[in-house]
Coordinates of N, CA and C in Angstrom, one line a residue:
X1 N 3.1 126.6 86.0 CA 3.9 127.6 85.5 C 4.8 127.1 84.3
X2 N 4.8 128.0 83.1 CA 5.7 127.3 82.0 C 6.9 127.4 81.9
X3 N 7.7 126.5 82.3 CA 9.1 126.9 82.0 C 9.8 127.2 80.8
X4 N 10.5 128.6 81.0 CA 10.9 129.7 79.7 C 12.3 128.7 79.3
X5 N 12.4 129.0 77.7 CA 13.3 128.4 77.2 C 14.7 128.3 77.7
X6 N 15.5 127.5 77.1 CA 16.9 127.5 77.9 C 17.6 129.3 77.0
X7 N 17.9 129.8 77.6 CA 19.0 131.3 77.1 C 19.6 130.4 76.0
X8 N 20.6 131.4 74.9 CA 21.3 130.8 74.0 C 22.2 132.1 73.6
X9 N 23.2 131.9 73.3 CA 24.2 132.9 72.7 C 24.5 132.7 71.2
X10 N 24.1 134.2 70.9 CA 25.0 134.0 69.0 C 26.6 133.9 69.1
X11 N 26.7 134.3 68.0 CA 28.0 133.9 67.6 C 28.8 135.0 68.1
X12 N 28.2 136.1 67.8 CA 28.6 137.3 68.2 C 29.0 137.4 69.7
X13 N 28.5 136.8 70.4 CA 28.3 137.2 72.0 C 29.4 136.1 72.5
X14 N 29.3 134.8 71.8 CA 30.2 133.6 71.9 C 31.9 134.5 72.2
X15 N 31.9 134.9 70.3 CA 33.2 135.6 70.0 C 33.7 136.4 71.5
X16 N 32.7 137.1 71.7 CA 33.2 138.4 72.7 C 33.6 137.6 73.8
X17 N 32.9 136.8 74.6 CA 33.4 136.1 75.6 C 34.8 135.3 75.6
X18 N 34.8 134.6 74.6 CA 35.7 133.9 74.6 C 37.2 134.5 73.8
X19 N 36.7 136.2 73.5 CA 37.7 136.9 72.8 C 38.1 136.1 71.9
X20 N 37.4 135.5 70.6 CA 37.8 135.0 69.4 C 37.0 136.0 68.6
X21 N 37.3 135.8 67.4 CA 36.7 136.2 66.2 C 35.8 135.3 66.0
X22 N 34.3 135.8 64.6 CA 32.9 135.1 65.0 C 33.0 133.8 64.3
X23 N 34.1 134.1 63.3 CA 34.7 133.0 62.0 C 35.0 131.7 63.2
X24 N 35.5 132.1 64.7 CA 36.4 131.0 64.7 C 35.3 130.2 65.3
X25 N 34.3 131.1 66.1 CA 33.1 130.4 66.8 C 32.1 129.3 65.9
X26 N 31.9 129.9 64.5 CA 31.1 129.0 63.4 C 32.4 127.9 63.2
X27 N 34.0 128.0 62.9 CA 33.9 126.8 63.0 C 34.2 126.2 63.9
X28 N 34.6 126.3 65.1 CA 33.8 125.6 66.0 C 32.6 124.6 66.1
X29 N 32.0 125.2 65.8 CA 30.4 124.8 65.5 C 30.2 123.7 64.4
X30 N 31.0 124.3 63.3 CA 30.9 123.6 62.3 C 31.7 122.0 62.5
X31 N 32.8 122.5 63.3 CA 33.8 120.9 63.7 C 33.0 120.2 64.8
X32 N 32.3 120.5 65.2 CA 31.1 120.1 66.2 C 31.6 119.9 67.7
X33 N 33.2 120.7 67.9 CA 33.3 120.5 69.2 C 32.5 121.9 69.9
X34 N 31.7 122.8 69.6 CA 30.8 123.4 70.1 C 29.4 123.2 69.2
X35 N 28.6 123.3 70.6 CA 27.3 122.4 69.6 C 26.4 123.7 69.8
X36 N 25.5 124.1 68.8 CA 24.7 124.8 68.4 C 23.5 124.4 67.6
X37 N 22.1 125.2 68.0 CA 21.4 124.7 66.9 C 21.1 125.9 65.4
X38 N 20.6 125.5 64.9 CA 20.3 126.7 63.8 C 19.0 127.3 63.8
X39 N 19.0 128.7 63.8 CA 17.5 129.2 63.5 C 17.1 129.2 62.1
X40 N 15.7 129.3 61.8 CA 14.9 129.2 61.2 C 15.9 130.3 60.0
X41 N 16.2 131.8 60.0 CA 17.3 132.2 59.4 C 18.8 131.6 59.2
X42 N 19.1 130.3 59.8 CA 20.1 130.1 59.6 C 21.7 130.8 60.1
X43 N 21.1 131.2 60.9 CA 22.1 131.5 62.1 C 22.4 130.7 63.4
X44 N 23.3 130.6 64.1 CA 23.7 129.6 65.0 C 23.5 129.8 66.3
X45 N 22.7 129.0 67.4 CA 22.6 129.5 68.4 C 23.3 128.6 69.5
X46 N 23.8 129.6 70.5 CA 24.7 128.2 71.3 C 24.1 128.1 72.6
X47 N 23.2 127.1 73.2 CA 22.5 127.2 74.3 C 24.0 127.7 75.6
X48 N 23.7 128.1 76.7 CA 24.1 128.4 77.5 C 24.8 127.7 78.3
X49 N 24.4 126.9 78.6 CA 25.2 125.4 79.4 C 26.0 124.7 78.3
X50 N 25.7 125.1 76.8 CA 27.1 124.5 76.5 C 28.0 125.3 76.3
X51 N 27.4 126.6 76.0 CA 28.8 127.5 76.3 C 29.6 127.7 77.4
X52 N 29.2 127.5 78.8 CA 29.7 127.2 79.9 C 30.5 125.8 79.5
X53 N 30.2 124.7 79.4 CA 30.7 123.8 78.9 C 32.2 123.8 78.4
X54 N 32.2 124.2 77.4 CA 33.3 124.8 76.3 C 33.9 125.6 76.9
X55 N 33.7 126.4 77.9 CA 34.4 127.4 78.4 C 35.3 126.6 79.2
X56 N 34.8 126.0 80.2 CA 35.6 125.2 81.2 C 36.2 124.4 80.8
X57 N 35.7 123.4 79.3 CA 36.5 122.4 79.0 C 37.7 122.8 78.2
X58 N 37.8 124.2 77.3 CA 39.0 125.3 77.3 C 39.6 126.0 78.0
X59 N 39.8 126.5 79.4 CA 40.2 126.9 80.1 C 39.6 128.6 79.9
X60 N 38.6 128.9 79.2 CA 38.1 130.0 79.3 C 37.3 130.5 80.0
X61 N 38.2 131.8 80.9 CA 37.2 132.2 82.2 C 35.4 132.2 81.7
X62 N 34.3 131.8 83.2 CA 33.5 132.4 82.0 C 32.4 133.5 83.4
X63 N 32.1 134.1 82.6 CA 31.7 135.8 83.3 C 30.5 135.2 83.9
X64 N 30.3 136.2 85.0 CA 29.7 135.9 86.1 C 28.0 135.7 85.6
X65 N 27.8 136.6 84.0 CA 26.3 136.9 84.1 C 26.2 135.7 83.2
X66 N 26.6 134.6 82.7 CA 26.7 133.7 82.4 C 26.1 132.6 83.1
X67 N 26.7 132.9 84.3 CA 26.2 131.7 85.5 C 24.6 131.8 86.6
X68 N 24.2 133.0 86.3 CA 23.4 133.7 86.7 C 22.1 133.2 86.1
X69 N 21.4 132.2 87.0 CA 20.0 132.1 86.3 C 19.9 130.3 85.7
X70 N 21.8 129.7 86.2 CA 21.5 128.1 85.8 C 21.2 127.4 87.0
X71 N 20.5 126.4 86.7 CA 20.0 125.5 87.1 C 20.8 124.5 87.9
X72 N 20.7 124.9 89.5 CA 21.9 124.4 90.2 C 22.2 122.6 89.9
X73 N 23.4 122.0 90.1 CA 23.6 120.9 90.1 C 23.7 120.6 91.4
X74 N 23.1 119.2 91.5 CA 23.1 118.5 92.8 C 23.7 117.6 93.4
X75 N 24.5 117.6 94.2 CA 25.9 116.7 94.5 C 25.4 116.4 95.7
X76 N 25.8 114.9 96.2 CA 25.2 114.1 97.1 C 27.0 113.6 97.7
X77 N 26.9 113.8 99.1 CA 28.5 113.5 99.3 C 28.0 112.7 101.0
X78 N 28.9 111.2 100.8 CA 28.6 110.6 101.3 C 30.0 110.2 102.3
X79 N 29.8 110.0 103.7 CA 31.3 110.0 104.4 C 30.7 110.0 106.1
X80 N 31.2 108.8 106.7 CA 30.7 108.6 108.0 C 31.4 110.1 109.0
X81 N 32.7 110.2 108.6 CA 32.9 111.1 109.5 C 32.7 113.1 109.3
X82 N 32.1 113.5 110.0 CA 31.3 114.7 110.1 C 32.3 115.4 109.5
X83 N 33.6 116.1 110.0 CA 35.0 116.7 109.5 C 35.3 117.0 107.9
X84 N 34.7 115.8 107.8 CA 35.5 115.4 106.1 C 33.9 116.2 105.4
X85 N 32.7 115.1 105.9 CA 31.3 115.9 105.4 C 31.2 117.5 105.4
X86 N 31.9 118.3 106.0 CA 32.2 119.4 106.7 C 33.2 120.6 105.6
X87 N 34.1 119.2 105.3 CA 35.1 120.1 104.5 C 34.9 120.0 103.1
X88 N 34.4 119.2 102.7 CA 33.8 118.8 101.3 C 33.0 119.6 101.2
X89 N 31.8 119.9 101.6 CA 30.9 120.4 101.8 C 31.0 122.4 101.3
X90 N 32.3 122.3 102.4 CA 32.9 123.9 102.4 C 33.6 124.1 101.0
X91 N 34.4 123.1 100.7 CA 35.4 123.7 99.2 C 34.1 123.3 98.5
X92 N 32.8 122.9 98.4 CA 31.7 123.0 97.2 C 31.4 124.0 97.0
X93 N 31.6 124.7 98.3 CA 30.5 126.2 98.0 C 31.4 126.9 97.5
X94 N 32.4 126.6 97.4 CA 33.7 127.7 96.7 C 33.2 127.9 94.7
X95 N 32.9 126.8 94.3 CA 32.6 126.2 93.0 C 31.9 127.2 92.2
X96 N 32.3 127.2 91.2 CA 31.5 129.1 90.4 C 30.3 128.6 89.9
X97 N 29.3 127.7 90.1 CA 28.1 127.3 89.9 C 27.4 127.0 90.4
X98 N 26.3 127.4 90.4 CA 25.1 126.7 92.0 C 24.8 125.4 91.9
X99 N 24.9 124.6 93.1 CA 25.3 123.7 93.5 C 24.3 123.2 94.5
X100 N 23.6 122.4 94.9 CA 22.8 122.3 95.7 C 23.6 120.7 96.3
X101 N 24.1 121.0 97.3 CA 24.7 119.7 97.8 C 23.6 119.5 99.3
X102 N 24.1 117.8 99.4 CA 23.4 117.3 100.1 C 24.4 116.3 101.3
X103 N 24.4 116.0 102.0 CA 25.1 114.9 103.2 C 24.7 113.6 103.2
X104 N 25.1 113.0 103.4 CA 24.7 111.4 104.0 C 25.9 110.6 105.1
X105 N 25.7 110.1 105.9 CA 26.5 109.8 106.7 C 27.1 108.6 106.6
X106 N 25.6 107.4 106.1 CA 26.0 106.0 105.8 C 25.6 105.4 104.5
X107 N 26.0 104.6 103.8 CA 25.7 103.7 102.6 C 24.2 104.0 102.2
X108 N 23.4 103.5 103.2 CA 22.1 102.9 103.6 C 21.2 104.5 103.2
X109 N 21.6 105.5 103.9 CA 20.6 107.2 103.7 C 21.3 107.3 102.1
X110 N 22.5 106.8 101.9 CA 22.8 107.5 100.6 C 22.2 107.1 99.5
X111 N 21.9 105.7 99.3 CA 20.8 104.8 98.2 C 19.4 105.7 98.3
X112 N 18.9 105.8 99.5 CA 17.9 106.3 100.0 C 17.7 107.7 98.9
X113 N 19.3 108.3 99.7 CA 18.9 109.7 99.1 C 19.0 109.5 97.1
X114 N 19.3 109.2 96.7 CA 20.1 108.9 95.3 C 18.8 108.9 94.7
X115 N 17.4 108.0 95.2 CA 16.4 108.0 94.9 C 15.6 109.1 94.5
X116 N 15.7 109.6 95.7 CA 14.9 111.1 95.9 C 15.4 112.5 95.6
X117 N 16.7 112.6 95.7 CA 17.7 113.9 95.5 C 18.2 114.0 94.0
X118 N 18.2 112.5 93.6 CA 18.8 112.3 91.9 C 20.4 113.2 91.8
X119 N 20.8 113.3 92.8 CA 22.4 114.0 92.4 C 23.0 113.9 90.8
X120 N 23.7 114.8 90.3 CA 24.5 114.7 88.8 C 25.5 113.9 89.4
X121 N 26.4 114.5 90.6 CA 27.6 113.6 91.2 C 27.4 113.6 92.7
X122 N 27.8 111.9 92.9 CA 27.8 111.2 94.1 C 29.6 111.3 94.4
X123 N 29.4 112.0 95.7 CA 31.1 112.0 96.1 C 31.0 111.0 97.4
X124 N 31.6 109.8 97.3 CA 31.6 108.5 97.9 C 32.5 108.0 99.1
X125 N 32.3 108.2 100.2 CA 34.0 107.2 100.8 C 33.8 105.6 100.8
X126 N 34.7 105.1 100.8 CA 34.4 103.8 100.5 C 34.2 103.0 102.0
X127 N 34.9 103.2 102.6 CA 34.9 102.5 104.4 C 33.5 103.0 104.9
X128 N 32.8 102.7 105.4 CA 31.6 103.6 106.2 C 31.1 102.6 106.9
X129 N 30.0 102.8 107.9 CA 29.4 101.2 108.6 C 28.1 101.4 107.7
X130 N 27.1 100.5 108.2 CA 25.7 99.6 107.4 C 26.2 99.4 106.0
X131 N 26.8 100.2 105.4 CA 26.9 99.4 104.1 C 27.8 100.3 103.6
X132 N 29.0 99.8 102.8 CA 30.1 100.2 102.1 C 30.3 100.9 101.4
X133 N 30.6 101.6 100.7 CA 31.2 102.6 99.5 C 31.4 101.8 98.1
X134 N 31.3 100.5 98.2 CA 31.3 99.4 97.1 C 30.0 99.0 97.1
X135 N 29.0 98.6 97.8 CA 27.7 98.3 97.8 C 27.2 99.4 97.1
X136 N 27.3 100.7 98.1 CA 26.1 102.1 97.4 C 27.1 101.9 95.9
X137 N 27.8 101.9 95.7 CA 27.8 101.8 93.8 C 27.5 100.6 93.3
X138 N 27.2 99.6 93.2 CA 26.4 98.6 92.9 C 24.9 98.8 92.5
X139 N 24.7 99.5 93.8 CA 22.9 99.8 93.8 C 23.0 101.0 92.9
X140 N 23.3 102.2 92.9 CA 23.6 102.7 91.8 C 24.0 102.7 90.2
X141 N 24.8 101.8 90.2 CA 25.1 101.6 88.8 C 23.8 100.5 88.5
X142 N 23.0 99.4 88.8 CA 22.3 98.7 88.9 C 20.6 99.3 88.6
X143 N 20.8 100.5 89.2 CA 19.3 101.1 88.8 C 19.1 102.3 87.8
X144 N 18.4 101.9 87.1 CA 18.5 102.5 85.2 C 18.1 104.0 85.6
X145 N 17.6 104.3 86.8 CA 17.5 105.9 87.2 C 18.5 107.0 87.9
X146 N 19.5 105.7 87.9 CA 20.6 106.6 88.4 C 22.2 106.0 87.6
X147 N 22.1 104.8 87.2 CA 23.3 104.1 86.6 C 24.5 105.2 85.7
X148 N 23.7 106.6 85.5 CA 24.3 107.4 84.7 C 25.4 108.5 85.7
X149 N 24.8 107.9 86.9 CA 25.1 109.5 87.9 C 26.9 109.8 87.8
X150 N 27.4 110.7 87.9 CA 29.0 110.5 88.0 C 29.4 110.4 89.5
X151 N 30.4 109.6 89.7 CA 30.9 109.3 91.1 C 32.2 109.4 90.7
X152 N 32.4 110.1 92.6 CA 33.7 110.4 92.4 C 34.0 109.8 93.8
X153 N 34.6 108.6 93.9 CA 35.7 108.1 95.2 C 36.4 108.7 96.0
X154 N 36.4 109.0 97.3 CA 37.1 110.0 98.2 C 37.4 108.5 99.3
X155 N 38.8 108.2 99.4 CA 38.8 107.3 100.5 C 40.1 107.5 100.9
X156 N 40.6 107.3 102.2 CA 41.9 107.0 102.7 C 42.2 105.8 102.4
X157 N 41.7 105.1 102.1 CA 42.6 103.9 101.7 C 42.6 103.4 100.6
X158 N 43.9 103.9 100.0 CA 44.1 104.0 98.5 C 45.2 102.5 98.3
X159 N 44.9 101.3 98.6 CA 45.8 100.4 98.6 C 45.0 99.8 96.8
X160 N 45.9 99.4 96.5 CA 45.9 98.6 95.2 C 44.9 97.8 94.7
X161 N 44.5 97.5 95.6 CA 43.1 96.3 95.8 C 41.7 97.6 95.5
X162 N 41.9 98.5 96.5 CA 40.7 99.1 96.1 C 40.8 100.2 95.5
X163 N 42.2 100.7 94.4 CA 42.4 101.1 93.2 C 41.8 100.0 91.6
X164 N 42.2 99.0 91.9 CA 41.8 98.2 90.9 C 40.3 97.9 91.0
X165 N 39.7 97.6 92.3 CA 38.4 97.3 92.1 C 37.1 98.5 91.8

């Protein structure tokens, strides 16, 4: 099955969303903090995910039919105790984007999973048994198929030592 191109919005449809004028969306485009390609006419097209992009990274709401039809992101959330796995889990699904989240309990399933799940973001505790929240990022940052992933640290113990490290 061939997968259909990514959606893209003109300038025109940019403007409306974001309630600007179409002038301010070209330059935009032109200053290159919204990225577009150009058609064959020379008009500007702005793929969809970076208009979502731009929306969030401006605080501009962005409309529901927007989100409709992207390609969920995969978040890998790692935490011995069930509660926490539980509530993380619950404020994810709150998130205006599909989201395909996953669990892991210890260090050890979460390398595992990282392999096979490829998460965009790993949410980490650092304390856990078989292997630590400092290990699984090692092995992570260390393998050229995931070194890119974003991690985000969730730990109760926020002492100095494992702020700086």
């Amino acid at each position: 099955m061939r997968k259909s191109p990514p959606r893209a919005l003109t300038t025109s449809q940019m403007a409306h969303y974001c309630t600007v004028r179409v002038e301010t969306v070209t330059r935009w485009v032109r200053e290159e903090s919204l990225h577009a390609h150009t058609t064959a006419g020379g008009r500007y097209r702005i793929p969809i995910d970076e208009a979502i992009r731009f929306m969030r990274e401006h605080g501009i709401p962005i409309p529901d039919e927007l989100l409709e039809g992207q390609e969920s992101r995969r978040v890998l959330v790692v935490d011995d105790e069930p509660d926490i796995l539980r509530n993380v889990t619950e404020m994810l699904q709150h998130f205006p984007h599909p989201l395909d989240i996953r669990t892991e309990n210890d260090g050890i399933a979460a390398c595992i999973a990282m392999g096979s799940f490829r998460p965009h973001l790993l949410i980490l505790d650092l304390k856990m048994p078989k292997m630590d929240g400092y290990a699984v990022i090692e092995k992570v940052r260390s393998d050229p198929n995931t070194k890119d992933t974003n991690i985000l640290v969730a730990t109760g113990y926020g002492s100095p030592e494992n702020v700086d490290r």
